[in-house]
């Protein structure tokens, strides 16, 4: 049986009142997924344990964006030689 957002909101408030903040966090994430367009079944199956909220308060614009993590074994490409102009000699 799928729950509506209003039902999940009540469950989240009850979990927070019972000081079960981990369950309240899981329900909050399900609500956010449902508001984002996922149906109730997809939101219930989704694993939200790895989601991390952005931390505000960093200096400058765009610093609250998460940094991409390169895949294991990735090496950056070689840098170009600055002493050449990139053209072939004739």
Tab-separated table of N, CA, C and O in Angstrom:
chain	number	residue	atom	x	y	z
A	1	UNK	N	0.851	-1.169	0.000
A	1	UNK	CA	0.000	0.000	0.000
A	1	UNK	C	0.897	1.232	0.000
A	1	UNK	O	1.824	1.341	0.773
A	2	UNK	N	0.618	2.156	-0.905
A	2	UNK	CA	1.439	3.357	-1.001
A	2	UNK	C	0.871	4.459	-0.121
A	2	UNK	O	-0.337	4.636	-0.014
A	3	UNK	N	1.759	5.187	0.520
A	3	UNK	CA	1.348	6.275	1.390
A	3	UNK	C	1.449	7.595	0.648
A	3	UNK	O	2.286	7.767	-0.233
A	4	UNK	N	0.621	8.529	1.024
A	4	UNK	CA	0.676	9.850	0.422
A	4	UNK	C	1.694	10.698	1.182
A	4	UNK	O	2.191	10.312	2.240
A	5	UNK	N	1.977	11.862	0.634
A	5	UNK	CA	2.941	12.762	1.267
A	5	UNK	C	2.432	13.218	2.629
A	5	UNK	O	3.203	13.325	3.590
A	6	UNK	N	1.128	13.432	2.743
A	6	UNK	CA	0.561	13.870	4.028
A	6	UNK	C	0.725	12.771	5.093
A	6	UNK	O	1.052	13.073	6.249
A	7	UNK	N	0.521	11.504	4.692
A	7	UNK	CA	0.721	10.397	5.639
A	7	UNK	C	2.176	10.291	6.072
A	7	UNK	O	2.486	10.089	7.255
A	8	UNK	N	3.080	10.451	5.108
A	8	UNK	CA	4.499	10.387	5.433
A	8	UNK	C	4.920	11.554	6.322
A	8	UNK	O	5.773	11.406	7.203
A	9	UNK	N	4.314	12.720	6.097
A	9	UNK	CA	4.610	13.889	6.936
A	9	UNK	C	4.224	13.605	8.396
A	9	UNK	O	4.973	13.926	9.315
A	10	UNK	N	3.069	12.988	8.595
A	10	UNK	CA	2.641	12.649	9.950
A	10	UNK	C	3.571	11.604	10.574
A	10	UNK	O	3.910	11.705	11.754
A	11	UNK	N	3.986	10.611	9.767
A	11	UNK	CA	4.917	9.606	10.276
A	11	UNK	C	6.250	10.229	10.655
A	11	UNK	O	6.860	9.863	11.667
A	12	UNK	N	6.715	11.191	9.851
A	12	UNK	CA	7.983	11.850	10.135
A	12	UNK	C	7.901	12.656	11.429
A	12	UNK	O	8.810	12.611	12.264
A	13	UNK	N	6.806	13.359	11.618
A	13	UNK	CA	6.633	14.139	12.848
A	13	UNK	C	6.539	13.226	14.069
A	13	UNK	O	7.084	13.537	15.130
A	14	UNK	N	5.885	12.070	13.914
A	14	UNK	CA	5.783	11.124	15.031
A	14	UNK	C	7.152	10.538	15.361
A	14	UNK	O	7.503	10.379	16.542
A	15	UNK	N	7.945	10.241	14.342
A	15	UNK	CA	9.289	9.703	14.581
A	15	UNK	C	10.173	10.745	15.244
A	15	UNK	O	10.958	10.427	16.146
A	16	UNK	N	10.044	11.998	14.847
A	16	UNK	CA	10.843	13.058	15.469
A	16	UNK	C	10.404	13.281	16.911
A	16	UNK	O	11.243	13.538	17.781
A	17	UNK	N	9.106	13.181	17.179
A	17	UNK	CA	8.620	13.341	18.550
A	17	UNK	C	9.105	12.198	19.440
A	17	UNK	O	9.342	12.392	20.636
A	18	UNK	N	9.285	11.002	18.856
A	18	UNK	CA	9.782	9.852	19.608
A	18	UNK	C	11.315	9.834	19.658
A	18	UNK	O	11.903	8.857	20.108
A	19	UNK	N	11.950	10.897	19.147
A	19	UNK	CA	13.407	11.059	19.118
A	19	UNK	C	14.103	9.999	18.264
A	19	UNK	O	15.261	9.668	18.494
A	20	UNK	N	13.390	9.483	17.272
A	20	UNK	CA	13.974	8.557	16.305
A	20	UNK	C	14.311	9.361	15.051
A	20	UNK	O	13.598	9.347	14.054
A	21	UNK	N	15.437	10.072	15.109
A	21	UNK	CA	15.776	11.021	14.060
A	21	UNK	C	16.248	10.331	12.781
A	21	UNK	O	16.098	10.885	11.700
A	22	UNK	N	16.798	9.145	12.883
A	22	UNK	CA	17.217	8.417	11.690
A	22	UNK	C	16.004	8.023	10.855
A	22	UNK	O	16.016	8.151	9.631
A	23	UNK	N	14.962	7.555	11.505
A	23	UNK	CA	13.735	7.205	10.774
A	23	UNK	C	13.090	8.457	10.197
A	23	UNK	O	12.591	8.442	9.069
A	24	UNK	N	13.108	9.543	10.953
A	24	UNK	CA	12.551	10.802	10.451
A	24	UNK	C	13.325	11.267	9.224
A	24	UNK	O	12.741	11.782	8.264
A	25	UNK	N	14.650	11.072	9.209
A	25	UNK	CA	15.460	11.462	8.055
A	25	UNK	C	15.102	10.614	6.839
A	25	UNK	O	14.971	11.130	5.733
A	26	UNK	N	14.927	9.302	7.041
A	26	UNK	CA	14.564	8.425	5.933
A	26	UNK	C	13.203	8.809	5.348
A	26	UNK	O	13.027	8.831	4.134
A	27	UNK	N	12.249	9.127	6.221
A	27	UNK	CA	10.912	9.522	5.747
A	27	UNK	C	10.993	10.859	5.019
A	27	UNK	O	10.360	11.055	3.982
A	28	UNK	N	11.811	11.793	5.538
A	28	UNK	CA	11.987	13.089	4.875
A	28	UNK	C	12.556	12.907	3.474
A	28	UNK	O	12.107	13.549	2.516
A	29	UNK	N	13.522	12.010	3.329
A	29	UNK	CA	14.102	11.766	2.015
A	29	UNK	C	13.085	11.141	1.068
A	29	UNK	O	13.067	11.457	-0.125
A	30	UNK	N	12.237	10.259	1.577
A	30	UNK	CA	11.173	9.687	0.742
A	30	UNK	C	10.209	10.773	0.282
A	30	UNK	O	9.769	10.778	-0.872
A	31	UNK	N	9.869	11.696	1.172
A	31	UNK	CA	8.964	12.793	0.807
A	31	UNK	C	9.595	13.635	-0.294
A	31	UNK	O	8.939	14.002	-1.275
A	32	UNK	N	10.902	13.943	-0.148
A	32	UNK	CA	11.582	14.747	-1.162
A	32	UNK	C	11.631	14.027	-2.507
A	32	UNK	O	11.491	14.669	-3.556
A	33	UNK	N	11.826	12.726	-2.502
A	33	UNK	CA	11.808	11.968	-3.751
A	33	UNK	C	10.432	12.005	-4.400
A	33	UNK	O	10.314	12.135	-5.621
A	34	UNK	N	9.391	11.878	-3.587
A	34	UNK	CA	8.029	11.912	-4.130
A	34	UNK	C	7.688	13.292	-4.675
A	34	UNK	O	7.036	13.419	-5.707
A	35	UNK	N	8.150	14.330	-4.007
A	35	UNK	CA	7.916	15.685	-4.517
A	35	UNK	C	8.696	15.935	-5.800
A	35	UNK	O	8.311	16.744	-6.625
A	36	UNK	N	9.812	15.228	-5.959
A	36	UNK	CA	10.624	15.365	-7.161
A	36	UNK	C	10.087	14.604	-8.356
A	36	UNK	O	10.611	14.731	-9.449
A	37	UNK	N	9.078	13.795	-8.182
A	37	UNK	CA	8.463	13.109	-9.314
A	37	UNK	C	8.445	11.599	-9.210
A	37	UNK	O	7.863	10.940	-10.063
A	38	UNK	N	9.096	11.025	-8.213
A	38	UNK	CA	9.093	9.569	-8.066
A	38	UNK	C	7.755	9.122	-7.480
A	38	UNK	O	7.136	9.847	-6.704
A	39	UNK	N	7.315	7.939	-7.887
A	39	UNK	CA	6.088	7.434	-7.281
A	39	UNK	C	6.414	6.813	-5.919
A	39	UNK	O	7.575	6.692	-5.535
A	40	UNK	N	5.391	6.443	-5.184
A	40	UNK	CA	5.577	5.976	-3.803
A	40	UNK	C	6.396	4.695	-3.746
A	40	UNK	O	7.205	4.508	-2.832
A	41	UNK	N	6.218	3.794	-4.719
A	41	UNK	CA	6.967	2.533	-4.711
A	41	UNK	C	8.452	2.775	-4.950
A	41	UNK	O	9.307	2.184	-4.302
A	42	UNK	N	8.775	3.672	-5.899
A	42	UNK	CA	10.182	3.991	-6.166
A	42	UNK	C	10.820	4.668	-4.962
A	42	UNK	O	11.975	4.399	-4.628
A	43	UNK	N	10.087	5.564	-4.318
A	43	UNK	CA	10.618	6.276	-3.159
A	43	UNK	C	10.864	5.321	-1.993
A	43	UNK	O	11.811	5.499	-1.233
A	44	UNK	N	10.016	4.297	-1.854
A	44	UNK	CA	10.200	3.339	-0.766
A	44	UNK	C	11.410	2.441	-1.019
A	44	UNK	O	12.090	2.040	-0.085
A	45	UNK	N	11.700	2.132	-2.298
A	45	UNK	CA	12.825	1.259	-2.633
A	45	UNK	C	14.160	1.996	-2.673
A	45	UNK	O	15.210	1.367	-2.599
A	46	UNK	N	14.143	3.317	-2.811
A	46	UNK	CA	15.380	4.085	-3.003
A	46	UNK	C	16.258	4.029	-1.755
A	46	UNK	O	15.773	4.093	-0.627
A	47	UNK	N	17.551	3.907	-1.991
A	47	UNK	CA	18.529	3.903	-0.902
A	47	UNK	C	19.044	5.331	-0.748
A	47	UNK	O	19.802	5.815	-1.583
A	48	UNK	N	18.643	5.991	0.312
A	48	UNK	CA	19.031	7.383	0.530
A	48	UNK	C	20.108	7.511	1.590
A	48	UNK	O	20.354	8.604	2.080
A	49	UNK	N	20.775	6.417	1.934
A	49	UNK	CA	21.768	6.476	3.009
A	49	UNK	C	23.007	7.249	2.594
A	49	UNK	O	23.703	7.782	3.437
A	50	UNK	N	23.294	7.335	1.284
A	50	UNK	CA	24.490	8.025	0.839
A	50	UNK	C	24.274	9.488	0.507
A	50	UNK	O	25.215	10.189	0.146
A	51	UNK	N	23.043	9.962	0.619
A	51	UNK	CA	22.777	11.356	0.291
A	51	UNK	C	23.316	12.266	1.383
A	51	UNK	O	23.149	12.010	2.565
A	52	UNK	N	23.973	13.324	0.974
A	52	UNK	CA	24.530	14.293	1.908
A	52	UNK	C	24.038	15.671	1.493
A	52	UNK	O	24.120	16.037	0.326
A	53	UNK	N	23.527	16.415	2.439
A	53	UNK	CA	23.078	17.765	2.132
A	53	UNK	C	24.274	18.689	2.005
A	53	UNK	O	25.283	18.520	2.674
A	54	UNK	N	24.138	19.701	1.135
A	54	UNK	CA	25.203	20.674	0.967
A	54	UNK	C	25.313	21.539	2.201
A	54	UNK	O	24.317	21.870	2.832
A	55	UNK	N	26.547	21.898	2.543
A	55	UNK	CA	26.791	22.710	3.727
A	55	UNK	C	26.904	24.174	3.328
A	55	UNK	O	27.828	24.553	2.614
A	56	UNK	N	25.970	25.021	3.754
A	56	UNK	CA	26.063	26.438	3.421
A	56	UNK	C	27.106	27.130	4.291
A	56	UNK	O	27.570	26.590	5.291
A	57	UNK	N	27.467	28.330	3.905
A	57	UNK	CA	28.362	29.134	4.719
A	57	UNK	C	29.788	29.162	4.234
A	57	UNK	O	30.632	29.816	4.835
A	58	UNK	N	30.110	28.470	3.154
A	58	UNK	CA	31.465	28.528	2.630
A	58	UNK	C	31.655	29.859	1.916
A	58	UNK	O	30.705	30.524	1.525
A	59	UNK	N	32.894	30.259	1.772
A	59	UNK	CA	33.177	31.564	1.169
A	59	UNK	C	33.024	31.493	-0.345
A	59	UNK	O	33.452	30.544	-0.980
A	60	UNK	N	32.425	32.515	-0.938
A	60	UNK	CA	32.341	32.651	-2.385
A	60	UNK	C	31.126	31.969	-2.983
A	60	UNK	O	30.475	31.144	-2.363
A	61	UNK	N	30.845	32.346	-4.222
A	61	UNK	CA	29.728	31.757	-4.945
A	61	UNK	C	30.106	30.382	-5.458
A	61	UNK	O	31.222	30.160	-5.925
A	62	UNK	N	29.189	29.467	-5.387
A	62	UNK	CA	29.393	28.140	-5.929
A	62	UNK	C	30.216	27.210	-5.055
A	62	UNK	O	30.499	26.095	-5.452
A	63	UNK	N	30.613	27.650	-3.864
A	63	UNK	CA	31.431	26.785	-3.028
A	63	UNK	C	30.604	25.771	-2.269
A	63	UNK	O	31.156	24.883	-1.650
A	64	UNK	N	29.291	25.895	-2.304
A	64	UNK	CA	28.461	24.896	-1.646
A	64	UNK	C	28.243	23.676	-2.537
A	64	UNK	O	27.636	22.715	-2.127
A	65	UNK	N	28.747	23.733	-3.758
A	65	UNK	CA	28.606	22.602	-4.669
A	65	UNK	C	29.550	21.491	-4.252
A	65	UNK	O	30.681	21.729	-3.840
A	66	UNK	N	29.086	20.285	-4.388
A	66	UNK	CA	29.908	19.145	-4.023
A	66	UNK	C	30.981	18.927	-5.081
A	66	UNK	O	30.762	19.155	-6.262
A	67	UNK	N	32.153	18.474	-4.645
A	67	UNK	CA	33.241	18.230	-5.575
A	67	UNK	C	33.076	16.856	-6.204
A	67	UNK	O	32.755	15.887	-5.520
A	68	UNK	N	33.334	16.762	-7.508
A	68	UNK	CA	33.259	15.442	-8.137
A	68	UNK	C	34.429	14.575	-7.699
A	68	UNK	O	35.534	15.058	-7.491
A	69	UNK	N	34.177	13.303	-7.562
A	69	UNK	CA	35.208	12.352	-7.163
A	69	UNK	C	35.562	11.527	-8.392
A	69	UNK	O	34.687	10.880	-8.973
A	70	UNK	N	36.835	11.550	-8.827
A	70	UNK	CA	37.189	10.769	-10.018
A	70	UNK	C	37.109	9.275	-9.736
A	70	UNK	O	37.290	8.841	-8.603
A	71	UNK	N	36.843	8.491	-10.763
A	71	UNK	CA	36.773	7.039	-10.555
A	71	UNK	C	38.143	6.484	-10.190
A	71	UNK	O	39.172	7.093	-10.509
A	72	UNK	N	38.184	5.331	-9.539
A	72	UNK	CA	39.480	4.766	-9.156
A	72	UNK	C	40.312	4.423	-10.389
A	72	UNK	O	39.805	3.929	-11.384
A	73	UNK	N	41.595	4.740	-10.314
A	73	UNK	CA	42.498	4.448	-11.419
A	73	UNK	C	42.561	5.538	-12.470
A	73	UNK	O	43.296	5.422	-13.445
A	74	UNK	N	41.817	6.625	-12.325
A	74	UNK	CA	41.803	7.703	-13.305
A	74	UNK	C	43.053	8.558	-13.149
A	74	UNK	O	43.450	8.905	-12.050
A	75	UNK	N	43.703	8.873	-14.269
A	75	UNK	CA	44.858	9.760	-14.254
A	75	UNK	C	44.529	10.967	-15.119
A	75	UNK	O	43.911	10.828	-16.175
A	76	UNK	N	44.923	12.164	-14.704
A	76	UNK	CA	44.651	13.326	-15.534
A	76	UNK	C	45.449	13.261	-16.837
A	76	UNK	O	46.530	12.665	-16.877
A	77	UNK	N	44.949	13.867	-17.921
A	77	UNK	CA	45.683	13.832	-19.187
A	77	UNK	C	46.972	14.646	-19.081
A	77	UNK	O	47.084	15.529	-18.231
A	78	UNK	N	47.947	14.356	-19.932
A	78	UNK	CA	49.200	15.115	-19.862
A	78	UNK	C	48.986	16.569	-20.256
A	78	UNK	O	48.167	16.883	-21.115
A	79	UNK	N	49.743	17.439	-19.621
A	79	UNK	CA	49.627	18.857	-19.917
A	79	UNK	C	50.370	19.158	-21.220
A	79	UNK	O	51.380	18.538	-21.526
A	80	UNK	N	49.880	20.144	-21.996
A	80	UNK	CA	50.559	20.466	-23.258
A	80	UNK	C	51.899	21.156	-23.000
A	80	UNK	O	52.115	21.777	-21.965
A	81	UNK	N	52.794	21.031	-23.982
A	81	UNK	CA	54.090	21.679	-23.897
A	81	UNK	C	53.900	23.158	-24.211
A	81	UNK	O	53.435	23.528	-25.293
A	82	UNK	N	54.264	24.038	-23.301
A	82	UNK	CA	54.033	25.469	-23.476
A	82	UNK	C	55.040	26.109	-24.424
A	82	UNK	O	54.866	27.264	-24.837
A	83	UNK	N	56.090	25.397	-24.804
A	83	UNK	CA	57.109	25.971	-25.688
A	83	UNK	C	56.772	25.796	-27.154
A	83	UNK	O	57.519	26.218	-28.020
A	84	UNK	N	55.660	25.177	-27.463
A	84	UNK	CA	55.252	25.021	-28.856
A	84	UNK	C	53.993	25.832	-29.093
A	84	UNK	O	53.222	26.131	-28.183
A	85	UNK	N	53.786	26.201	-30.341
A	85	UNK	CA	52.602	26.986	-30.671
A	85	UNK	C	51.458	26.107	-31.126
A	85	UNK	O	50.369	26.612	-31.410
A	86	UNK	N	51.692	24.819	-31.242
A	86	UNK	CA	50.631	23.921	-31.670
A	86	UNK	C	50.519	23.804	-33.168
A	86	UNK	O	49.597	23.180	-33.665
A	87	UNK	N	51.436	24.429	-33.925
A	87	UNK	CA	51.398	24.377	-35.378
A	87	UNK	C	52.580	23.566	-35.892
A	87	UNK	O	53.652	23.565	-35.302
A	88	UNK	N	52.393	22.929	-37.039
A	88	UNK	CA	53.472	22.169	-37.659
A	88	UNK	C	54.376	23.117	-38.425
A	88	UNK	O	53.939	24.138	-38.956
A	89	UNK	N	55.653	22.750	-38.492
A	89	UNK	CA	56.602	23.545	-39.272
A	89	UNK	C	56.453	23.242	-40.742
A	89	UNK	O	56.185	22.118	-41.121
A	90	UNK	N	56.685	24.249	-41.565
A	90	UNK	CA	56.633	24.032	-43.020
A	90	UNK	C	57.972	24.198	-43.633
A	90	UNK	O	58.828	24.875	-43.289
